[in-house]
Short mmCIF file of C-alpha atoms in Angstrom, two decimals:
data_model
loop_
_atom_site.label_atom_id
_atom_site.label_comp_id
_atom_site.label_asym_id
_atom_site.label_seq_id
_atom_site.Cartn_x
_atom_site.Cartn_y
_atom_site.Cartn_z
CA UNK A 1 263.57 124.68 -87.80
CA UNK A 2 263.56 120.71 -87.99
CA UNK A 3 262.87 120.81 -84.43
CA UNK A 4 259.58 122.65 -84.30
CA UNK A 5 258.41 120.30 -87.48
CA UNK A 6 259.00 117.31 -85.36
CA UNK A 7 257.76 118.75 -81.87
CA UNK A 8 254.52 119.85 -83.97
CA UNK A 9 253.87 116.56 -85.08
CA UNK A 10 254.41 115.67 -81.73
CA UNK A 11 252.31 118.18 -80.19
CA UNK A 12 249.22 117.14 -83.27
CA UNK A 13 249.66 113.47 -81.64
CA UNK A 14 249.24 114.61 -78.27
CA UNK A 15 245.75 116.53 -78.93
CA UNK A 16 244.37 113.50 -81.17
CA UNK A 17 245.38 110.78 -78.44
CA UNK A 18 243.71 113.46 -75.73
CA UNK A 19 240.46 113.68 -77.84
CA UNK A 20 240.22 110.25 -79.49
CA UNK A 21 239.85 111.60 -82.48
CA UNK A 22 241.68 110.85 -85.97
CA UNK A 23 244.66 108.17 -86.86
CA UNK A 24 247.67 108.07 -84.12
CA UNK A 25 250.79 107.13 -84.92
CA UNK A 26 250.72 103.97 -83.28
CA UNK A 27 252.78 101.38 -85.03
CA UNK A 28 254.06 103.74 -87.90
CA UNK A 29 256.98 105.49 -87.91
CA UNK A 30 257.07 109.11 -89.79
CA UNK A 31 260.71 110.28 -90.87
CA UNK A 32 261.43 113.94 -92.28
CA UNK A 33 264.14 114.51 -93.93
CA UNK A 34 264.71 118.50 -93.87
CA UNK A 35 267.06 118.78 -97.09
CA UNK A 36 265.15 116.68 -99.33
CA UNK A 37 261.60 118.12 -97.82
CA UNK A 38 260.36 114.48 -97.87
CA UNK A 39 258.19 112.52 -95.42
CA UNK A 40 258.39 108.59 -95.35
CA UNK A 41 255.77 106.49 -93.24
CA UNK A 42 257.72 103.05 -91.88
CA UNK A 43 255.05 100.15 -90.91
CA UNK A 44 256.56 98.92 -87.38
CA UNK A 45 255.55 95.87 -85.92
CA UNK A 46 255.54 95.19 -82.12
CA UNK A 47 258.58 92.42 -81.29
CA UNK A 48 257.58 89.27 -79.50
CA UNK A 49 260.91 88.34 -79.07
CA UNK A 50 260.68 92.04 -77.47
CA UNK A 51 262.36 92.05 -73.77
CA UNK A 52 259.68 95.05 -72.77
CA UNK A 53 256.37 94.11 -74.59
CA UNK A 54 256.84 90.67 -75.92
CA UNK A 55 255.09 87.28 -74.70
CA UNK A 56 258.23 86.65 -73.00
CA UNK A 57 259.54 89.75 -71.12
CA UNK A 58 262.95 89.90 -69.18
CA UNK A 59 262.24 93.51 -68.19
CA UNK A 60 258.99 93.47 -65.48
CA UNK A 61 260.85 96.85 -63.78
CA UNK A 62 263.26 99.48 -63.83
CA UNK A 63 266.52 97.48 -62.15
CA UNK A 64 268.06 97.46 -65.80
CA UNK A 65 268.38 101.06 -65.58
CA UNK A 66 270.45 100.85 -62.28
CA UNK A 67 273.48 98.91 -63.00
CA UNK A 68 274.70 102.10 -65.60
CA UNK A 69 274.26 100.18 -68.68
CA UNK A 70 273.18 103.34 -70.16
CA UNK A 71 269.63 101.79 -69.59
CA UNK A 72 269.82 99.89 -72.79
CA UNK A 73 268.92 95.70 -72.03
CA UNK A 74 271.56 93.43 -72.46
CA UNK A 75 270.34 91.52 -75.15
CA UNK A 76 272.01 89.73 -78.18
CA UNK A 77 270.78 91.92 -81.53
CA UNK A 78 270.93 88.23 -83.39
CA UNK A 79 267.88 87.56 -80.74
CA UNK A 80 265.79 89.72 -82.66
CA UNK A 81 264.41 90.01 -86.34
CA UNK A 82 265.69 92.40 -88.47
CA UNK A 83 264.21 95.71 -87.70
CA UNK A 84 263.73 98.63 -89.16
CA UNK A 85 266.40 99.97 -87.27
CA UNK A 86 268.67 98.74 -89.94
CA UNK A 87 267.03 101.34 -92.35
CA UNK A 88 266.42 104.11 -90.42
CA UNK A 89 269.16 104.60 -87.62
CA UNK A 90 267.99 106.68 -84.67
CA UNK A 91 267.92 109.69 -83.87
CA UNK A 92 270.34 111.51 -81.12
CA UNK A 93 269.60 114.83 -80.71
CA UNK A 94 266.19 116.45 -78.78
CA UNK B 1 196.20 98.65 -67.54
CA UNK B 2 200.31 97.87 -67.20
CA UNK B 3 202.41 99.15 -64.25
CA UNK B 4 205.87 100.54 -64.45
CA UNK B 5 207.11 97.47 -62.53
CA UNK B 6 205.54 95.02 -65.84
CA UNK B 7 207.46 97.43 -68.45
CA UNK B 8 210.71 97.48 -66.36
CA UNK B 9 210.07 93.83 -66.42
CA UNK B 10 209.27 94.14 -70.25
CA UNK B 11 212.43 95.87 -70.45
CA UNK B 12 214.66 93.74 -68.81
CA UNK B 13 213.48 91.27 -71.07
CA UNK B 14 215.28 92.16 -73.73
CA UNK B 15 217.99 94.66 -72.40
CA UNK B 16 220.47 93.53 -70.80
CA UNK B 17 222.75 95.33 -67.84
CA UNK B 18 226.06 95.76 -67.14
CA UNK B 19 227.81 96.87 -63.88
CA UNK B 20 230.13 100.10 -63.46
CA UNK B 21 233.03 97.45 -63.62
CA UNK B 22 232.30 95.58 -67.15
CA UNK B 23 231.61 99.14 -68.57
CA UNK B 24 234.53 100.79 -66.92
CA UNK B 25 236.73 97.78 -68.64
CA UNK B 26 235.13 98.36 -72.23
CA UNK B 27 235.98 102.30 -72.17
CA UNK B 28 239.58 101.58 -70.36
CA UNK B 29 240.00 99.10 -73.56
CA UNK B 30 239.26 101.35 -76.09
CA UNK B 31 235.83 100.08 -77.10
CA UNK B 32 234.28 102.13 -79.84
CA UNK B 33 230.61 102.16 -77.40
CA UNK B 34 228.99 105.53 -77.46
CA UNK B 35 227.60 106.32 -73.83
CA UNK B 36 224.22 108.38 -73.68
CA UNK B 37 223.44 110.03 -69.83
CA UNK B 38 219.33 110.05 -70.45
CA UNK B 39 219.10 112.40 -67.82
CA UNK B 40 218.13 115.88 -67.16
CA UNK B 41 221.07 118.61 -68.50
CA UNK B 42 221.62 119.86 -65.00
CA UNK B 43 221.74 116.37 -63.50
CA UNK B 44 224.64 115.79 -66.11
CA UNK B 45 226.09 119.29 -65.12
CA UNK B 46 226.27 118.16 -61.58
CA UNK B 47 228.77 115.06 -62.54
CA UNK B 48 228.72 112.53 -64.96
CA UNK B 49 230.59 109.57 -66.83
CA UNK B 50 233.37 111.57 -68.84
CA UNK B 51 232.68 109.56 -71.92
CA UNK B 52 228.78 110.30 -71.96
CA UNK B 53 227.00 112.56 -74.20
CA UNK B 54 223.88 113.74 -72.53
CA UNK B 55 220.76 113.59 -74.40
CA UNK B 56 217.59 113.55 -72.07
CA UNK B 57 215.04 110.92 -71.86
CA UNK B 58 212.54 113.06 -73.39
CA UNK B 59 214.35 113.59 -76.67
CA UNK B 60 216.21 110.22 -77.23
CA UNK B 61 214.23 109.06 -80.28
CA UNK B 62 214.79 112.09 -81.73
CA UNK B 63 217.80 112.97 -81.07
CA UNK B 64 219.71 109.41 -81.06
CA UNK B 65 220.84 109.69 -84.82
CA UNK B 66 223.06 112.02 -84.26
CA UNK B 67 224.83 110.31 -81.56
CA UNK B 68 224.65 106.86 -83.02
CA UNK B 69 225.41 106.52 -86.81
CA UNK B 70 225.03 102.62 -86.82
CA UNK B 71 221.76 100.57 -85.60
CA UNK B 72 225.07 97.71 -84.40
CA UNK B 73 226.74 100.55 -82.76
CA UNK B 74 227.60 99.63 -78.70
CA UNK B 75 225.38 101.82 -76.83
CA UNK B 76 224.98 102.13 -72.88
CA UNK B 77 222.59 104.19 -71.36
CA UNK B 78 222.09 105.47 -68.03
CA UNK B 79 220.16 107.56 -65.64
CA UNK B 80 220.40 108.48 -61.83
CA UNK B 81 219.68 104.69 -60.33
CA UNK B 82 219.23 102.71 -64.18
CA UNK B 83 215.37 102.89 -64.16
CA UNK B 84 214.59 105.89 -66.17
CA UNK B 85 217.39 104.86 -68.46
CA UNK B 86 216.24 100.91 -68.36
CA UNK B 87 212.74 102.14 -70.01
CA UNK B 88 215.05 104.26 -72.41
CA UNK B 89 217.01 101.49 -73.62
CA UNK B 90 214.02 99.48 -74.81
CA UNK B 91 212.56 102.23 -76.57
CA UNK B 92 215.89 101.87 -78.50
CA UNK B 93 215.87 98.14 -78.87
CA UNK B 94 212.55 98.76 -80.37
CA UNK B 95 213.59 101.44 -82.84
CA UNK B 96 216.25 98.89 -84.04
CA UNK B 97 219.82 99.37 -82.17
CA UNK B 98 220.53 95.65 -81.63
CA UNK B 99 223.66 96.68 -79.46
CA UNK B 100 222.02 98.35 -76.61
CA UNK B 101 223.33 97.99 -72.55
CA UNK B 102 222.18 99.51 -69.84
CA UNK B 103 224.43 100.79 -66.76
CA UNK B 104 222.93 98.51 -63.85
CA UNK B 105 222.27 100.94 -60.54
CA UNK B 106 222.75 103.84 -62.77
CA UNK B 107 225.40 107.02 -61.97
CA UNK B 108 224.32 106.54 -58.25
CA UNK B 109 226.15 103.24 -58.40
CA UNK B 110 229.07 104.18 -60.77
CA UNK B 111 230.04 107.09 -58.06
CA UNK B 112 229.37 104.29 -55.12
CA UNK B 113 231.94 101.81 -56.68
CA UNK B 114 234.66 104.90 -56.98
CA UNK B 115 234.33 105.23 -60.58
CA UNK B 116 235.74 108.44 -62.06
CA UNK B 117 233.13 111.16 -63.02
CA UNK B 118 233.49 114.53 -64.51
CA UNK B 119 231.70 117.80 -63.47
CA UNK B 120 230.89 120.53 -66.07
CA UNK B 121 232.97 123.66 -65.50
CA UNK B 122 231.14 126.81 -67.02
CA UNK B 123 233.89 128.26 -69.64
CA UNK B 124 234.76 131.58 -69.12
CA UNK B 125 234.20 134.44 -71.31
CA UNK B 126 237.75 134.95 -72.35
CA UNK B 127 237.56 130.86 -73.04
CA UNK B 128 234.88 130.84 -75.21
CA UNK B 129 236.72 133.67 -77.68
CA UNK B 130 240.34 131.80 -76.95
CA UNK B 131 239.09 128.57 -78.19
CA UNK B 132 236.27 129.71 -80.47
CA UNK B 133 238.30 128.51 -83.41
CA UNK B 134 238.11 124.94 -81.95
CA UNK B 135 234.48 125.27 -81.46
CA UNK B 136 234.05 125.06 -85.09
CA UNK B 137 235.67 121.91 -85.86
CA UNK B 138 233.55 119.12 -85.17
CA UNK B 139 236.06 116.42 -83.91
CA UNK B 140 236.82 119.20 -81.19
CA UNK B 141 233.85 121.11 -80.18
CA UNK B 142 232.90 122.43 -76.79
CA UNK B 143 233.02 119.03 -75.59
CA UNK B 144 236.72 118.20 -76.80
CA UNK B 145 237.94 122.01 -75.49
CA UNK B 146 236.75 121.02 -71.93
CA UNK B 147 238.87 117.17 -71.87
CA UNK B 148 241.49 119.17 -73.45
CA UNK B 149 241.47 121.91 -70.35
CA UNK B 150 241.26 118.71 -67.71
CA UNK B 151 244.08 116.98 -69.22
CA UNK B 152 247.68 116.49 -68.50
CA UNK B 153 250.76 116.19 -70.41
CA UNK B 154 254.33 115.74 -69.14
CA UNK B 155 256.94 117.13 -71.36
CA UNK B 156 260.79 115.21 -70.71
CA UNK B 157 262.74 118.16 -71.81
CA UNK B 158 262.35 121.64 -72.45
CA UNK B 159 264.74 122.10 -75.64
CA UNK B 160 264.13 121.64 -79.28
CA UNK B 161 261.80 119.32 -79.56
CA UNK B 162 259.68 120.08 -75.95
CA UNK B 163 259.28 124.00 -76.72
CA UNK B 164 257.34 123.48 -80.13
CA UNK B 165 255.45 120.78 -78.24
CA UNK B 166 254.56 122.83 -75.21
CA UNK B 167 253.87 125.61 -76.96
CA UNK B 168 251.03 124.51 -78.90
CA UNK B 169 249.83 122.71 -76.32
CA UNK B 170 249.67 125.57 -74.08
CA UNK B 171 248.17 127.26 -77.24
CA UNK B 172 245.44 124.42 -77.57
CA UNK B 173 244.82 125.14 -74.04
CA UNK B 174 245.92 121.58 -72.40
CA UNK B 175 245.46 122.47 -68.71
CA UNK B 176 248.21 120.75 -67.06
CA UNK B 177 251.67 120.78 -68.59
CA UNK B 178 254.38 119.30 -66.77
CA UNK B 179 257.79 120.78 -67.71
CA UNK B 180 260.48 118.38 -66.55
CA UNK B 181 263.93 119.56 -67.78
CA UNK B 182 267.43 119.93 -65.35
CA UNK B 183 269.06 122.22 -67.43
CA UNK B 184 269.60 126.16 -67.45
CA UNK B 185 269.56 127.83 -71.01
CA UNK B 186 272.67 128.41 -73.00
CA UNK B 187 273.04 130.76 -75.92
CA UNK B 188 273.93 128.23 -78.05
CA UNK B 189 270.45 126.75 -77.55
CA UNK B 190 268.46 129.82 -78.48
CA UNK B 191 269.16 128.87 -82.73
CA UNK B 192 265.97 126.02 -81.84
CA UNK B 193 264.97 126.17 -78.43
CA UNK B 194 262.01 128.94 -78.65
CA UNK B 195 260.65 128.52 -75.54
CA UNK B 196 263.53 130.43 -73.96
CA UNK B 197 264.89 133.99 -74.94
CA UNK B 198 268.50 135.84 -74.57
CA UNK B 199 267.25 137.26 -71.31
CA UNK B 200 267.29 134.12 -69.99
CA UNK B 201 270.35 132.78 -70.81
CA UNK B 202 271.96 130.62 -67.08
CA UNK B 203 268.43 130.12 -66.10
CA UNK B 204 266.58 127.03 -65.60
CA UNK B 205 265.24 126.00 -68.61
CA UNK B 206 261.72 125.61 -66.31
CA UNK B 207 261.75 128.95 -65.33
CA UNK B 208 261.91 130.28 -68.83
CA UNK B 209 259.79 128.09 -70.08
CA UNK B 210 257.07 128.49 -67.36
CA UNK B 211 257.21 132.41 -67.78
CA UNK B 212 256.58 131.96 -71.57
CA UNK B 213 253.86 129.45 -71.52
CA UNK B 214 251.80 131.28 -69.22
CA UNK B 215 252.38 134.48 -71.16
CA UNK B 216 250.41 132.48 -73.81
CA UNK B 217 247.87 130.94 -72.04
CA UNK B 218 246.76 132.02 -68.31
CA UNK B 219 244.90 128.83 -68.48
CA UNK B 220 247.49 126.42 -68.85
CA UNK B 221 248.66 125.53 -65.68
CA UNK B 222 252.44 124.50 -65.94
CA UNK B 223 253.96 122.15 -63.39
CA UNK B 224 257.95 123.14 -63.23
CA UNK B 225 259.94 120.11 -62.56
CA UNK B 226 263.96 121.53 -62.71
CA UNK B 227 265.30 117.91 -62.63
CA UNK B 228 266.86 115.57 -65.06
CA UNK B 229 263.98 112.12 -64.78
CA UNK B 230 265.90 109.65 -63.50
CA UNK B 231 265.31 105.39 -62.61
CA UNK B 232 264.43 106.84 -59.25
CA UNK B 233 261.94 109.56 -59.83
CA UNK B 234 260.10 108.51 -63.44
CA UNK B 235 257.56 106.34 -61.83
CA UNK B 236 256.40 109.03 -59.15
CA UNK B 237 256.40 111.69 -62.11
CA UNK B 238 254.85 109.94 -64.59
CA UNK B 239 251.67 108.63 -62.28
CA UNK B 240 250.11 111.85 -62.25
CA UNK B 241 249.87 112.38 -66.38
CA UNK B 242 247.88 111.20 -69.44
CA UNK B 243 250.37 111.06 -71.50
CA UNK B 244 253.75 112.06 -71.80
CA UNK B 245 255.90 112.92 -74.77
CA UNK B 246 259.32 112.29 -75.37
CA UNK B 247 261.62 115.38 -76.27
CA UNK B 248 264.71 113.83 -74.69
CA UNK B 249 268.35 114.31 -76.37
CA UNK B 250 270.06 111.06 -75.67
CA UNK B 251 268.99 107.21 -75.63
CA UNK B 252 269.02 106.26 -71.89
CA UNK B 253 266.73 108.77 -71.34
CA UNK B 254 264.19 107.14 -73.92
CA UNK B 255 264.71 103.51 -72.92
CA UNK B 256 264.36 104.58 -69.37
CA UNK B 257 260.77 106.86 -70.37
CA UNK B 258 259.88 103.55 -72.81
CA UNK B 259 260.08 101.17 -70.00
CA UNK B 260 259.01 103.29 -67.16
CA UNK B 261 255.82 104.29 -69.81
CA UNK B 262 255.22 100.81 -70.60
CA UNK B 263 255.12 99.37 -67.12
CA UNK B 264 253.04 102.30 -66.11
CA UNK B 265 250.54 101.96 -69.35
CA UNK B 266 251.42 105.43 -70.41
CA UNK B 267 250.77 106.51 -74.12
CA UNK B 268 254.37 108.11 -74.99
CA UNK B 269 254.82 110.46 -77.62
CA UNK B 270 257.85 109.76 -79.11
CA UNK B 271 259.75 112.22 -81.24
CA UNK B 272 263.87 112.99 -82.49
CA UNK B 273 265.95 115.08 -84.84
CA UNK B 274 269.73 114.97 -85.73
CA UNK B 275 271.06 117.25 -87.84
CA UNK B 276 268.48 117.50 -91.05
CA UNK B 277 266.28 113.97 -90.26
CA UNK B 278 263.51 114.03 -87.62
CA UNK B 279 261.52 111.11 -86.43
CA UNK B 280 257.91 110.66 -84.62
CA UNK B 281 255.76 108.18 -83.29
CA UNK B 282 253.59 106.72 -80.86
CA UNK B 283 254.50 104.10 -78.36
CA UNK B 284 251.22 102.53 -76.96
CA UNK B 285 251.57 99.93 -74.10
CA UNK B 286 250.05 96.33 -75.68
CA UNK B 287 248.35 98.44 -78.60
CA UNK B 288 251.81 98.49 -81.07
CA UNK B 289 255.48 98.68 -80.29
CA UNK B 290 257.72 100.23 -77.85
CA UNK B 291 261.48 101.80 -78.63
CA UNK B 292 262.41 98.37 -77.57
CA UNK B 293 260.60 96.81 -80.64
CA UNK B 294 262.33 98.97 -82.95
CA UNK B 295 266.14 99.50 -81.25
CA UNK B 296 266.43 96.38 -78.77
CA UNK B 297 270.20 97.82 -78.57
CA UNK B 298 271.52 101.33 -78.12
CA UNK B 299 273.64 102.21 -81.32
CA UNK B 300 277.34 101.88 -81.14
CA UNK B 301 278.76 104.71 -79.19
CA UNK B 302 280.47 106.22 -82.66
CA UNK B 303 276.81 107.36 -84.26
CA UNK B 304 276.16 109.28 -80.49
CA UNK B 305 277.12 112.55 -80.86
CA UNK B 306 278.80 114.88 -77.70
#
């Protein structure tokens, strides 16, 4: 069942980004958490130190994702701020 | 007595014009700038600006209210060649919308500089009762039903996560879904997977997935893509879509769709589960953060399950 909760949400995005209508997701996180039948909003902010979208980016194309590093960028965590990564961990399943 | 050529002189006065490229830019950048086609409804029908609600020069003053809630509201207007809607615009200005452009050359000259246009497509019968329900809500409408029918959505993976998604979709009647998933179904993923039924178990997760989607909705028209995305093939896939979401089950698969998304400037609906906690958001190139913002580094290999 957690599944179709999340790919609903996902699906609600989609239509609202296709229309232009209502409040995207766009720099908030939503968690569920299925056994305690809560939902939690996390603010995220966009990195600059980010190697993707900051004002300095490493990554301008895919070549990272060729040399079998699992696709992930080399970078030092201590490079970046604490994220919110430390308080919610991600996800692994689809 | 005035001719037309001293009020279009009038008019240019005090409204100003900008080109198919400057208006193009505001609308790419997400400009809040309502755009008003002042010509006649089956000059709109024939192809206009997708953005652009159509009310005709006749009944702009009366009509304009409900279009435009705020007298500082952006507003462009245009007509067939920017004359008709040059005249209109003024009117405007003189009724008190401060914020008032209009399209310089007009539609003619938007289609001339290979500007994107939309042509009305009569709904069918069986439409109009499908979506009726839409019809009624007023962020949706008729209007919202038809960009909903031109639009396309790539789904990365056809499990948990990208059968809910699809299938609402399909539901909503998004015309183009793009089903990209390598795998064949296993019984072990019918528990969550709803897309795909016992029947199907050793066939391409596509296949399935295709069969049931269309079974839905006739309209939808799904785009089977039996591969796994990969560094060589996510550009090429992801060209032809609006926006993709995000169903994958393990993290190379979302940094590559992050980066590949974010170089592309593809909105990327982002969503994940394990075991009882889900998570969803919205990755936006330059408008808020990518994954990469919020995990620059996978997670050590011991929180990844088999």
């Amino acid at each position: 069942m957690l599944p179709g909760v999340v790919g609903t949400i996902q699906a609600t995005e989609a239509v609202k980004l296709l229309l232009g209508i209502g409040e995207p997701l766009i720099g908030r996180l939503l968690t569920y958490d299925a056994l305690g039948m809560r939902f939690r909003e996390v603010r995220l902010r966009r990195d600059p130190k980010c190697p993707l979208c900051g004002t300095a980016p490493t990554i301008t194309d895919l070549a990272v994702h060729r040399n079998g590093a699992g696709g992930a960028c080399d970078v030092s965590p201590d490079g970046h701020p604490e994220g919110v990564a430390a308080a919610v961990a991600p996800k692994a399943g689809g | 007595m005035k001719t037309l050529k001293d009020m279009l002189a009038d008019a240019r006065q005090v409204v100003p014009e900008e080109g198919p490229a400057e208006v193009a830019r505001r609308l790419a950048a997400g400009e809040k700038v309502v755009v008003i086609d002042v010509r006649d409804p089956d000059e709109y029908r024939d192809g206009h600006l997708e953005a652009a609600t159509n009310i005709s020069r006749g009944f702009l003053e009366f009509r304009v209210g409900s279009a435009v809630s705020d007298a500082s509201t952006p507003v462009v207007l245009y007509c067939q060649t920017g004359l008709r809607s040059m005249l209109a615009a003024k009117a405007l200005k003189d009724l008190g919308y401060s914020n008032v452009v209009n399209l310089q050359g007009g539609y003619q000259k938007w289609v001339q500089s290979g500007m994107p246009v939309i042509r009305e497509v009569p709904m069918t019968q069986d439409q109009i009762q499908r979506y009726s329900r839409h019809f009624l809500l007023p962020q949706v409408g008729d209007k919202g039903q038809k960009k909903l029918l031109r639009s396309k959505v790539l789904l990365i993976g056809a499990g948990g996560l990208g059968s809910p998604t699809a299938f609402y979709l399909a539901a909503a009647g998004v015309g183009t879904l793009g089903l990209m998933d390598g795998d064949t179904v296993d019984i072990t993923n019918l528990q969550r997977q709803i897309l795909h039924t016992t029947a199907d178990i050793g066939k391409p997760k596509v296949e399935s997935g295709t069969r049931t989607l269309k079974a839905l909705n006739p309209d939808v028209d799904v785009i089977s893509l039996p591969t796994r995305i990969t560094v060589d093939n996510v550009m090429d896939v992801i060209k032809d879509y609006d926006l993709i979401v995000d169903g994958s089950d393990n993290f190379e698969t979302r940094y590559l769709v992050n980066d590949a998304c974010f170089l592309a400037g593809k909105t990327n609906v982002h969503g994940s589960i394990f075991q009882f906690e889900g998570m969803a958001t919205v990755f936006a190139p330059n408008q808020g953060p990518c994954y990469r913002c919020l995990y620059p580094t996978p997670p050590p290999p011991g929180l990844v399950p088999s």
